Tab-separated table of C-alpha atoms in Angstrom:
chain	number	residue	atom	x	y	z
A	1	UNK	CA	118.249	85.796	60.703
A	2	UNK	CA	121.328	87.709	61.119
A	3	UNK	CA	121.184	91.404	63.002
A	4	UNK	CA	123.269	93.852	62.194
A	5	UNK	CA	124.807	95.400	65.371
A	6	UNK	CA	124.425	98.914	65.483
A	7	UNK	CA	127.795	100.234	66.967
A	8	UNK	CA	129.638	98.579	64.206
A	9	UNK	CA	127.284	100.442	60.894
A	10	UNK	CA	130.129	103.503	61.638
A	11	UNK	CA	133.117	101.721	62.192
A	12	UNK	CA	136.228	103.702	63.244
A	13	UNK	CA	136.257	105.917	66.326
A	14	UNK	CA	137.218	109.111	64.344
A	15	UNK	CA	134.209	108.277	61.967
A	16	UNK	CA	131.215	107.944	64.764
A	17	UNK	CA	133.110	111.076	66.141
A	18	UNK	CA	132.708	113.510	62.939
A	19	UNK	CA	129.093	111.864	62.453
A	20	UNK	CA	128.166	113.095	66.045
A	21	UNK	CA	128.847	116.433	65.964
A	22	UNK	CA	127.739	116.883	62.666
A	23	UNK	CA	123.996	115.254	64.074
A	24	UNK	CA	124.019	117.296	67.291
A	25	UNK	CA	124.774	120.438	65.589
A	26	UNK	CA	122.342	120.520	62.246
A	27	UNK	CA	124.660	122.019	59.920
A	28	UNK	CA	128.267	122.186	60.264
A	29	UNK	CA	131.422	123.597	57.801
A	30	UNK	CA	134.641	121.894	57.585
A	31	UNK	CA	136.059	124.924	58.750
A	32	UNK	CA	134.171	124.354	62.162
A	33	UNK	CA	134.933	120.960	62.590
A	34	UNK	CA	138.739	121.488	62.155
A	35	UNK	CA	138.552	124.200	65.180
A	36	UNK	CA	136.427	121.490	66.978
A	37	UNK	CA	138.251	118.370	66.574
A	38	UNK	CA	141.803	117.265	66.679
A	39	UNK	CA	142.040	116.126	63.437
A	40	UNK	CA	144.775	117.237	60.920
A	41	UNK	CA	142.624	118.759	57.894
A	42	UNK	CA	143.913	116.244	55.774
A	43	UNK	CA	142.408	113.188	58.041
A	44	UNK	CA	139.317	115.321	58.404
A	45	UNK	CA	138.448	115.707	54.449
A	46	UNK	CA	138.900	112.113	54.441
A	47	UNK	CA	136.856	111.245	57.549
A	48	UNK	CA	133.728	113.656	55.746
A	49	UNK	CA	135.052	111.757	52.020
A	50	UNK	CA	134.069	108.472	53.236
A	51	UNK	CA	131.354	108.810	55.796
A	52	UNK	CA	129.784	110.777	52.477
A	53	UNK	CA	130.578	107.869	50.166
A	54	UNK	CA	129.242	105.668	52.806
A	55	UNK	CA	126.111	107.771	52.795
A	56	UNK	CA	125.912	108.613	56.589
A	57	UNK	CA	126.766	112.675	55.514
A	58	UNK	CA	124.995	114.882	52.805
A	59	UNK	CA	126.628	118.355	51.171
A	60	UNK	CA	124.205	120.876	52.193
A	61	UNK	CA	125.156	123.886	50.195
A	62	UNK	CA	127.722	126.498	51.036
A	63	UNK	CA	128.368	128.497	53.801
A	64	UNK	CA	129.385	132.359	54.428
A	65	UNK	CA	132.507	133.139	52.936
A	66	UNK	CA	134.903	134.793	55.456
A	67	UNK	CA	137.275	136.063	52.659
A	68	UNK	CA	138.337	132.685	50.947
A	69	UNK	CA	136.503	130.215	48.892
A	70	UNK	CA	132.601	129.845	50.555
A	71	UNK	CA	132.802	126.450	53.058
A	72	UNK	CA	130.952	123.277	52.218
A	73	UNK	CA	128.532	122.582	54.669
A	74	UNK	CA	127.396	119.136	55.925
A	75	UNK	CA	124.774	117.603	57.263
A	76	UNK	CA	123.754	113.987	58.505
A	77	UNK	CA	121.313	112.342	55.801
A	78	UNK	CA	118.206	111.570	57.108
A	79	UNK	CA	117.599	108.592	54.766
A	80	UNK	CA	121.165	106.579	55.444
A	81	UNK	CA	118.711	104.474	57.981
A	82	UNK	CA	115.206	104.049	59.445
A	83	UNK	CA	114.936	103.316	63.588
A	84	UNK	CA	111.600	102.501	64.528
A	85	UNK	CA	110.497	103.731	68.023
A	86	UNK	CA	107.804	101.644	70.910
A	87	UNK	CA	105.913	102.562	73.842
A	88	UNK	CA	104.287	100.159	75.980
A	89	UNK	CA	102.517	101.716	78.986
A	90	UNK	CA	99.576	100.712	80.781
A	91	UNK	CA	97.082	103.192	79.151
A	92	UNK	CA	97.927	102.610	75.089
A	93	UNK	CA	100.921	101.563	73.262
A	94	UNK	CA	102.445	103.141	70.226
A	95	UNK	CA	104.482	102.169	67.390
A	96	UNK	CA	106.605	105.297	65.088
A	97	UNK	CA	108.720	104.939	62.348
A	98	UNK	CA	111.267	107.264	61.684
A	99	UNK	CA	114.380	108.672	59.526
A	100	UNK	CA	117.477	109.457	61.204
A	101	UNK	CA	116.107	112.859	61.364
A	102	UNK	CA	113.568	111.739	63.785
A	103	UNK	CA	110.783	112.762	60.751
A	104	UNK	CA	107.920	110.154	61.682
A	105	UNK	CA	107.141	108.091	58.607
A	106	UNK	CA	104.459	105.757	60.005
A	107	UNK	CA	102.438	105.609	63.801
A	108	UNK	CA	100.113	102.911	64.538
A	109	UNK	CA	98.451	103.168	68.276
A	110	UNK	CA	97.166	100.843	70.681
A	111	UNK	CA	94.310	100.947	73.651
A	112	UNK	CA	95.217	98.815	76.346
A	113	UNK	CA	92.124	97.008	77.751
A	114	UNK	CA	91.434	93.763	79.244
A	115	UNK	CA	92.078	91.977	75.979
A	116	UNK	CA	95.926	92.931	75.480
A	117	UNK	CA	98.042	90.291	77.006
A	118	UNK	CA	101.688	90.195	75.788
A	119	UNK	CA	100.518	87.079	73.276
A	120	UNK	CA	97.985	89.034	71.549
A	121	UNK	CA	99.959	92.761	71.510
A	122	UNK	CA	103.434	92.087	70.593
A	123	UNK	CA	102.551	90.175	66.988
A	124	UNK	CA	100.065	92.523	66.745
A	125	UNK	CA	103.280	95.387	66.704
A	126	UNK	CA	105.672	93.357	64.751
A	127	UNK	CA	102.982	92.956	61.830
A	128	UNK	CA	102.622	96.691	61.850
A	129	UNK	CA	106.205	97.109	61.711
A	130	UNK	CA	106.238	95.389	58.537
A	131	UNK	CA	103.344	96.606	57.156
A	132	UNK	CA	105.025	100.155	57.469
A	133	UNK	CA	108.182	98.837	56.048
A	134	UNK	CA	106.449	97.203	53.190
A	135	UNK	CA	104.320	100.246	52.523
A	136	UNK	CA	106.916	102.204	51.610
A	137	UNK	CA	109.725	100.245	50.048
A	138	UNK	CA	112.212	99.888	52.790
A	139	UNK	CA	114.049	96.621	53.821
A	140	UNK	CA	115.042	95.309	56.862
A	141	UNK	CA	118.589	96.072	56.413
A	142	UNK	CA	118.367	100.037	56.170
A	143	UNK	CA	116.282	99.696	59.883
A	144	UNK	CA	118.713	100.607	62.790
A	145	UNK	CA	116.884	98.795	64.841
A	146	UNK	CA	113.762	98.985	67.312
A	147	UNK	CA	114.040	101.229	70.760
A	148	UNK	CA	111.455	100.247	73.420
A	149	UNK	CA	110.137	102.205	76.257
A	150	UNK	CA	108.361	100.319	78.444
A	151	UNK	CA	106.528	100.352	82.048
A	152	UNK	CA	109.022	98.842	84.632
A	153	UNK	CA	110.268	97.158	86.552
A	154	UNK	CA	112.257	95.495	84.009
A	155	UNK	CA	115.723	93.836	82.605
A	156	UNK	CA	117.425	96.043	80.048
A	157	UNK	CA	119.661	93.369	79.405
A	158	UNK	CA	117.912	90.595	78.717
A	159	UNK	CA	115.231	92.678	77.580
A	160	UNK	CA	112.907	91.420	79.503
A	161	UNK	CA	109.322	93.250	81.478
A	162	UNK	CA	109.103	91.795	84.766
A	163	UNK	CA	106.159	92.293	86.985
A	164	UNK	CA	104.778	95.526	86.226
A	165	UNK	CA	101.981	96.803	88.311
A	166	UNK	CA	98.695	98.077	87.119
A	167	UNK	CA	98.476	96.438	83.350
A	168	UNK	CA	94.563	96.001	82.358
A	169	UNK	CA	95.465	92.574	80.849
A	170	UNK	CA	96.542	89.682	82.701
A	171	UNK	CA	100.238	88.164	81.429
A	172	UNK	CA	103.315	90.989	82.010
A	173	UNK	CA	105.262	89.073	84.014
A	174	UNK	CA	108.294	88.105	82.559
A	175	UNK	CA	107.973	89.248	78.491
A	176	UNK	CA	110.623	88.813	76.459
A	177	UNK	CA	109.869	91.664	74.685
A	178	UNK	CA	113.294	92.301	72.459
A	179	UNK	CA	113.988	88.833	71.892
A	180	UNK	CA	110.096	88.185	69.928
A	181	UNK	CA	110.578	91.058	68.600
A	182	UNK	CA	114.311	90.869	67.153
A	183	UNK	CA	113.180	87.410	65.653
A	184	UNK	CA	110.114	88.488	63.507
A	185	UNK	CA	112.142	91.846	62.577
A	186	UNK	CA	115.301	90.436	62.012
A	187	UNK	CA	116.540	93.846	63.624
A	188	UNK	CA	118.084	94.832	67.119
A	189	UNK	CA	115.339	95.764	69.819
A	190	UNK	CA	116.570	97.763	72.943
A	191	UNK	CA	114.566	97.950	75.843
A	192	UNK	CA	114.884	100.580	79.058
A	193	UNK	CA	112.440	101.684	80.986
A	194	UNK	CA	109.864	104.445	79.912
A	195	UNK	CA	111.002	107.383	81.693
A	196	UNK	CA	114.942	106.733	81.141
A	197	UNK	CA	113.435	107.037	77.207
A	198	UNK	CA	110.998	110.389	77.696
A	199	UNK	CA	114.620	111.545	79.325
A	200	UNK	CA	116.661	110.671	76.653
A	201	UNK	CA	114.290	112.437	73.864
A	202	UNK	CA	113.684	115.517	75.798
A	203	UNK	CA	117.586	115.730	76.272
A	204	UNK	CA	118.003	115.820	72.532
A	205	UNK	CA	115.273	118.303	71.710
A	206	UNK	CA	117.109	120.485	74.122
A	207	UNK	CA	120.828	119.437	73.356
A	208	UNK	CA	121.382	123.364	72.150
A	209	UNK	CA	121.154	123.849	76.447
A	210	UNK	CA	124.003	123.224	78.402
A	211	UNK	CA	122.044	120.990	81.078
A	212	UNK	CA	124.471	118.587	82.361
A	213	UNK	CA	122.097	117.176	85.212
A	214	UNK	CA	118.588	116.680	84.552
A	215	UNK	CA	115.572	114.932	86.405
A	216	UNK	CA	112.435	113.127	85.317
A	217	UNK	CA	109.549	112.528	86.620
A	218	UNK	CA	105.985	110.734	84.953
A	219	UNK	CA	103.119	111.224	87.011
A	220	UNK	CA	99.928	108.869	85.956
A	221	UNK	CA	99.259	105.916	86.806
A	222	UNK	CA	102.578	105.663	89.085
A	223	UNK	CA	105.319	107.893	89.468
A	224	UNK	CA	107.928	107.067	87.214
A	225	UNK	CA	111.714	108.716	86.913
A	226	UNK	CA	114.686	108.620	85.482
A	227	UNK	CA	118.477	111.296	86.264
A	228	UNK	CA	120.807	111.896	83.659
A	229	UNK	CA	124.125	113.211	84.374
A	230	UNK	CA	126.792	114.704	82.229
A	231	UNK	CA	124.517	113.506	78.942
A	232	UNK	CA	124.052	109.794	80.679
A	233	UNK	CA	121.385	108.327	82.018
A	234	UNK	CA	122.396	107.637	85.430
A	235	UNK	CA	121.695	103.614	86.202
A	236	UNK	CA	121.470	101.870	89.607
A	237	UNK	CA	121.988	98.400	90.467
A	238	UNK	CA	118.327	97.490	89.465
A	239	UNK	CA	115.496	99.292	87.560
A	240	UNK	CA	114.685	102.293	89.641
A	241	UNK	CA	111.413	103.232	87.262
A	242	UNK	CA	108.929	103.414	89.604
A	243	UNK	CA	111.262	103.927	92.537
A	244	UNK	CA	110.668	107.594	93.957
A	245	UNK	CA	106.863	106.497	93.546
A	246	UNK	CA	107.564	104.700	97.247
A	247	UNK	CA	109.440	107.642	98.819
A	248	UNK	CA	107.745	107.658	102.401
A	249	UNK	CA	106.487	111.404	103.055
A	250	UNK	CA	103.948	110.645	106.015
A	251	UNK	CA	104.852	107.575	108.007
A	252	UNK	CA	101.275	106.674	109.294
A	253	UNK	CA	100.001	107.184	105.912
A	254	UNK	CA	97.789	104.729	104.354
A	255	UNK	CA	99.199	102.033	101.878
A	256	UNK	CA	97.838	102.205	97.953
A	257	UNK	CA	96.366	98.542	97.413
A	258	UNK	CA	98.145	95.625	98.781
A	259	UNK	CA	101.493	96.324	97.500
A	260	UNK	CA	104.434	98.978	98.137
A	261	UNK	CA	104.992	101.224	101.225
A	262	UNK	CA	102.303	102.831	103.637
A	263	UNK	CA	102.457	106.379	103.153
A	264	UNK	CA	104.364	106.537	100.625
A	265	UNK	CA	104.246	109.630	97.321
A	266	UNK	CA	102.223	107.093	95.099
A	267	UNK	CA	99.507	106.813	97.462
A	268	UNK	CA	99.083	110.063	97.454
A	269	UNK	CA	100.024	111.507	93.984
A	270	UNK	CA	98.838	109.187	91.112
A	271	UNK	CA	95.874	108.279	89.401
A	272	UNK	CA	95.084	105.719	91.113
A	273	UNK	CA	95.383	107.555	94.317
A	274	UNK	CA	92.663	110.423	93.039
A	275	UNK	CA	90.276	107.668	91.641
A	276	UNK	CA	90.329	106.310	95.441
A	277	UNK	CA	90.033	109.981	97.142
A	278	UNK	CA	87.180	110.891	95.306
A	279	UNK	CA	85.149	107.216	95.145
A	280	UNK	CA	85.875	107.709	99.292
A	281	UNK	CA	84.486	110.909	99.341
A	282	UNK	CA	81.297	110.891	97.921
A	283	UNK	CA	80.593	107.629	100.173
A	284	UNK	CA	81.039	110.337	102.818
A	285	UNK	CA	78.455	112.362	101.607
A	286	UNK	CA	80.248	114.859	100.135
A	287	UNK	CA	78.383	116.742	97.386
A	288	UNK	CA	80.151	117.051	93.623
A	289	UNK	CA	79.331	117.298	90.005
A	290	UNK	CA	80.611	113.734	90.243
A	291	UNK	CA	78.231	112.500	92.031
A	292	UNK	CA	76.002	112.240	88.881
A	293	UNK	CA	78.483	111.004	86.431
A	294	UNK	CA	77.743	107.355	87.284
A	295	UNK	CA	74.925	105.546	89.689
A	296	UNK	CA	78.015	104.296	92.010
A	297	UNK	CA	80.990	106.523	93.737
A	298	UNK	CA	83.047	103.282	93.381
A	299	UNK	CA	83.021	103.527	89.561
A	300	UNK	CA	84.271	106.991	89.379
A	301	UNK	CA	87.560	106.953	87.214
A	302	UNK	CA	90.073	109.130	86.122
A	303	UNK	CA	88.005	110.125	83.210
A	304	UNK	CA	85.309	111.513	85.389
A	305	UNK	CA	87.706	113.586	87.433
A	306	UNK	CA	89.111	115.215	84.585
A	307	UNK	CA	85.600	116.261	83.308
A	308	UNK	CA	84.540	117.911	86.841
A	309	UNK	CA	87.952	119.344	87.124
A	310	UNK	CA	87.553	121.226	83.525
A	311	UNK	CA	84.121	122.042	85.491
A	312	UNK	CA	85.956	123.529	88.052
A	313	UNK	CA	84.147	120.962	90.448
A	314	UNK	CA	84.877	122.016	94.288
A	315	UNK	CA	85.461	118.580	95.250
A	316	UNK	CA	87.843	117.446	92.205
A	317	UNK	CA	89.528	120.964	92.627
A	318	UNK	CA	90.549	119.829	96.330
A	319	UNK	CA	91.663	116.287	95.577
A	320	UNK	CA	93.940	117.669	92.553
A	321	UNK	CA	94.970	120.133	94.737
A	322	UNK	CA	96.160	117.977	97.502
A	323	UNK	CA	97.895	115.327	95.548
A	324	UNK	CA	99.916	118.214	93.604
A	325	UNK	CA	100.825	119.947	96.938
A	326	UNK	CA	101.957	116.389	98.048
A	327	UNK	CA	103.554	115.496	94.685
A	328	UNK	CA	105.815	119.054	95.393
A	329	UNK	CA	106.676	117.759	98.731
A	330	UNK	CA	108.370	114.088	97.017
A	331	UNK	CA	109.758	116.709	94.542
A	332	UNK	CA	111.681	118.748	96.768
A	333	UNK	CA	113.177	115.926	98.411
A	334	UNK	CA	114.487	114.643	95.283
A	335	UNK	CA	115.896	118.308	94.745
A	336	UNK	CA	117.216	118.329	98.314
A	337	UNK	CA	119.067	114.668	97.421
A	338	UNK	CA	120.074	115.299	93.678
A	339	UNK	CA	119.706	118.648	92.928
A	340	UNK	CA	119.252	118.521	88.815
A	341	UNK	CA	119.732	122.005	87.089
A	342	UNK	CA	116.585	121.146	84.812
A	343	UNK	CA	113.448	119.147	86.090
A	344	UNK	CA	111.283	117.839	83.473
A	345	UNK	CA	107.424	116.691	84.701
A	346	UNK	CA	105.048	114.597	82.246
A	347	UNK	CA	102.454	112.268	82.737
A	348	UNK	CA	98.824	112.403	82.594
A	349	UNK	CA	98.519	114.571	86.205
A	350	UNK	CA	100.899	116.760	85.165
A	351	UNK	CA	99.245	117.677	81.410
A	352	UNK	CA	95.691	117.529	82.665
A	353	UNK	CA	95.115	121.422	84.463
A	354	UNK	CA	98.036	123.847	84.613
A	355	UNK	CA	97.240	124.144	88.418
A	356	UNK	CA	98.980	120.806	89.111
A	357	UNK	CA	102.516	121.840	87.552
A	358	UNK	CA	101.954	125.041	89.291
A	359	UNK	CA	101.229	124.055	92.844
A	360	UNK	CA	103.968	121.058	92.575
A	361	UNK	CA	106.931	123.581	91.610
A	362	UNK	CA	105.845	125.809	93.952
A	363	UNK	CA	105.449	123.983	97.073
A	364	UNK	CA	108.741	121.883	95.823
A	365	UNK	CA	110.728	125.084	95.519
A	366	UNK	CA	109.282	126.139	99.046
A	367	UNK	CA	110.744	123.047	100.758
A	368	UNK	CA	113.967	123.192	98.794
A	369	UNK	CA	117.066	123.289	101.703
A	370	UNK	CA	119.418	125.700	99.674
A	371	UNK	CA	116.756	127.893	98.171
A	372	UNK	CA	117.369	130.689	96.422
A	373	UNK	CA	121.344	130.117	95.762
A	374	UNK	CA	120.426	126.622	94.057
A	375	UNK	CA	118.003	127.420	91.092
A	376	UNK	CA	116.416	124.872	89.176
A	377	UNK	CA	114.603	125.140	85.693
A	378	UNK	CA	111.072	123.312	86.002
A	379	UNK	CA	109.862	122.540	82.684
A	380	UNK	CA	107.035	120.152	81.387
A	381	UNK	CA	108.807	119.203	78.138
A	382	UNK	CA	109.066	119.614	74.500
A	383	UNK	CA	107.887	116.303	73.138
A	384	UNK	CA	104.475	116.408	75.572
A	385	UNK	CA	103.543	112.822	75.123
A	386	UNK	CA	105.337	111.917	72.478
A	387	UNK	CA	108.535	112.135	74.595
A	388	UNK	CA	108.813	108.116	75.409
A	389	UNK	CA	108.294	106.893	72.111
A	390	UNK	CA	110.143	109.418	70.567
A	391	UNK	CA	113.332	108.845	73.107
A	392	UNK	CA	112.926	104.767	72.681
A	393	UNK	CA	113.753	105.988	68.727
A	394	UNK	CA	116.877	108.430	69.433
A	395	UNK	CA	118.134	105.525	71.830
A	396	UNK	CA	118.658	103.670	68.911
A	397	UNK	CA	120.441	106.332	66.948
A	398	UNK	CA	122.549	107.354	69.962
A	399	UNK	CA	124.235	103.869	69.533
A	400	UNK	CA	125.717	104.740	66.156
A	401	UNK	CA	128.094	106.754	67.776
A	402	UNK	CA	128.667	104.343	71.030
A	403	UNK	CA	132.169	102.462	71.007
């Protein structure tokens, strides 16, 4: 099946241009996009003539009148295309469908257990992805295409999940994820990493901000981050997902597992990391509410911690305590190296008890070298948990306008 390349649905460079700043700013006159652009007014009624006959713009009334004729006003049309947007993490997966308003059409989720190797899950999405197609009368043709957020590290190019850490199910190593997909859909599937996506879709829910260098970090299972700079994600020579997770901040520190670097931030600030400070804990005798949430400390999860925290459990209190103050340590380093104007946190330790954003920032902002003539905006999002899945889907859409 053939698929329709998404750069080349707008086709001239004066088109995707109009169409962009029309998207990014809701509403726009042809009044302000002749003070914007560089465009003769002439070229510009044409450029707005056909990308409306084309059916990528909408008329969306009239605006004030400043003494002449009242301005037409224009707006993208949310139903010129469908993108569909994918989240593959280690906890749950989840599938959206969306207009090029980002107005979700369809959502089908996912628990990932034991049982959800890449041979069972990834027919299991594509079926959905029909099935929400089919439901509502849309072919494959009007579908942009499919963004993917995924758990790293990974191969954007090839599109391609390499060998992840941490998955329940056996199997993710080496999935061609956008290749199965693209030839059951018949549509183009992009895959980046999960936090380069959360980045991309908070970035657009704040585009009204003037944030030219942002930071994000995930905080669950590992530590997860992604930098954009002047509106880009910022890209290194190989995934860098879960690369800040191994920042070494105590040198004789323990290692997490059998894998990555002793002392480094994930061994002490993930989920992972809590699970093993409380299970070691109560073997030492120490007394908590956790202690009677199962017969054995070494099957204490992140599940029970989260209960005895909301109890306000002395123990769980502690070990939250002491991976966010650790957590705001790896923080301010990263401010120290890149200092971002905006840092955005997610991620299941962040959202679980206020106290862990608070005690991060602070202790971050106490070890930050230039402090206070560099201020930076700590913010835990927009989007909450919808932010990957929701960025995979605005990828997409962002490459209408790419040359």
């Amino acid at each position: 099946m053939q698929v329709v390349s998404i750069q080349e649905r707008i086709g001239s460079r004066k088109h995707k241009d109009i169409y962009e700043r029309i998207r990014r700013q809701g509403t726009v006159s042809k009044i302000e996009l002749l003070e914007q652009s560089e465009m003769t007014g002439s070229t510009l009624t044409r450029t707005l003539e056909e990308l409306t006959a084309q059916g990528w713009l909408i008329e969306a009334g009239l605006g004030e009148s400043t003494g002449g004729r009242r301005p037409i006003l224009y707006q993208t049309n949310p139903d010129a295309g469908y993108v569909f947007g994918l989240e593959i993490s280690r906890l749950s997966t989840k599938l959206i469908l969306c207009d090029l308003h980002l107005n979700k059409l369809a959502s089908q989720s996912w628990q990932m257990d034991s049982t959800m190797t890449p041979a069972k899950l990834l027919p299991v999405i594509a079926d959905s992805a029909i099935a929400m197609l089919q439901s509502r009368n849309i072919e494959a043709g009007q579908v942009l295409g499919m963004g993917v957020g995924a758990v790293g590290p990974l191969d954007r190019f090839t599109g391609t999940i390499l060998e992840p850490l941490y998955f329940p199910a056996a199997g993710w190593r080496n999935v061609h994820v956008s290749g199965f997909l693209e030839e059951r859909l018949g549509i183009p599937v992009k895959l980046d990493n999960g936090a380069n996506t959360a980045l991309i879709g908070e970035s657009w829910s704040d585009r009204n901000r003037d944030y030219r260098h942002l930071l994000y970090i995930h905080a669950g299972v590992g530590i997860r981050s992604a930098m954009m700079s002047n509106g880009k994600v910022v890209y290194g020579a190989v995934d860098m997902e879960g690369s800040i997770g191994q920042m070494i901040i105590q040198t004789d520190g323990p290692r997490l597992g059998d894998h990555g670097n002793y002392g480094s931030l994930e061994t002490f600030a993930s989920i992972h990391a809590l699970e093993q400070q409380a299970q070691a804990r109560l073997k030492q005798g120490r007394e908590s509410s956790l202690r009677y949430k199962t017969t054995d400390p070494g099957e204490i999860n992140f599940a029970h911690l989260m209960q005895a925290l909301q109890e306000s459990d002395p123990l769980t209190v502690e070990i939250f305590s002491q991976a966010a103050t650790y957590f705001g340590i790896g923080l301010s380093n990263l401010l120290n190296i890149l200092h971002p104007e905006k840092v955005i946190l997610g991620g299941s330790l962040i959202s679980t008890h206020p106290s862990f954003f608070q005690i991060a920032t602070r202790v971050a902002i106490r070890n930050t070298y230039h402090y206070p003539n560099y201020q930076v905006v700590f913010s835990q999002g927009h989007l909450g948990e919808e932010a990957l899945v929701a960025g995979a889907a605005i990828m997409i859409i962002n490459q209408l306008t790419e040359l």
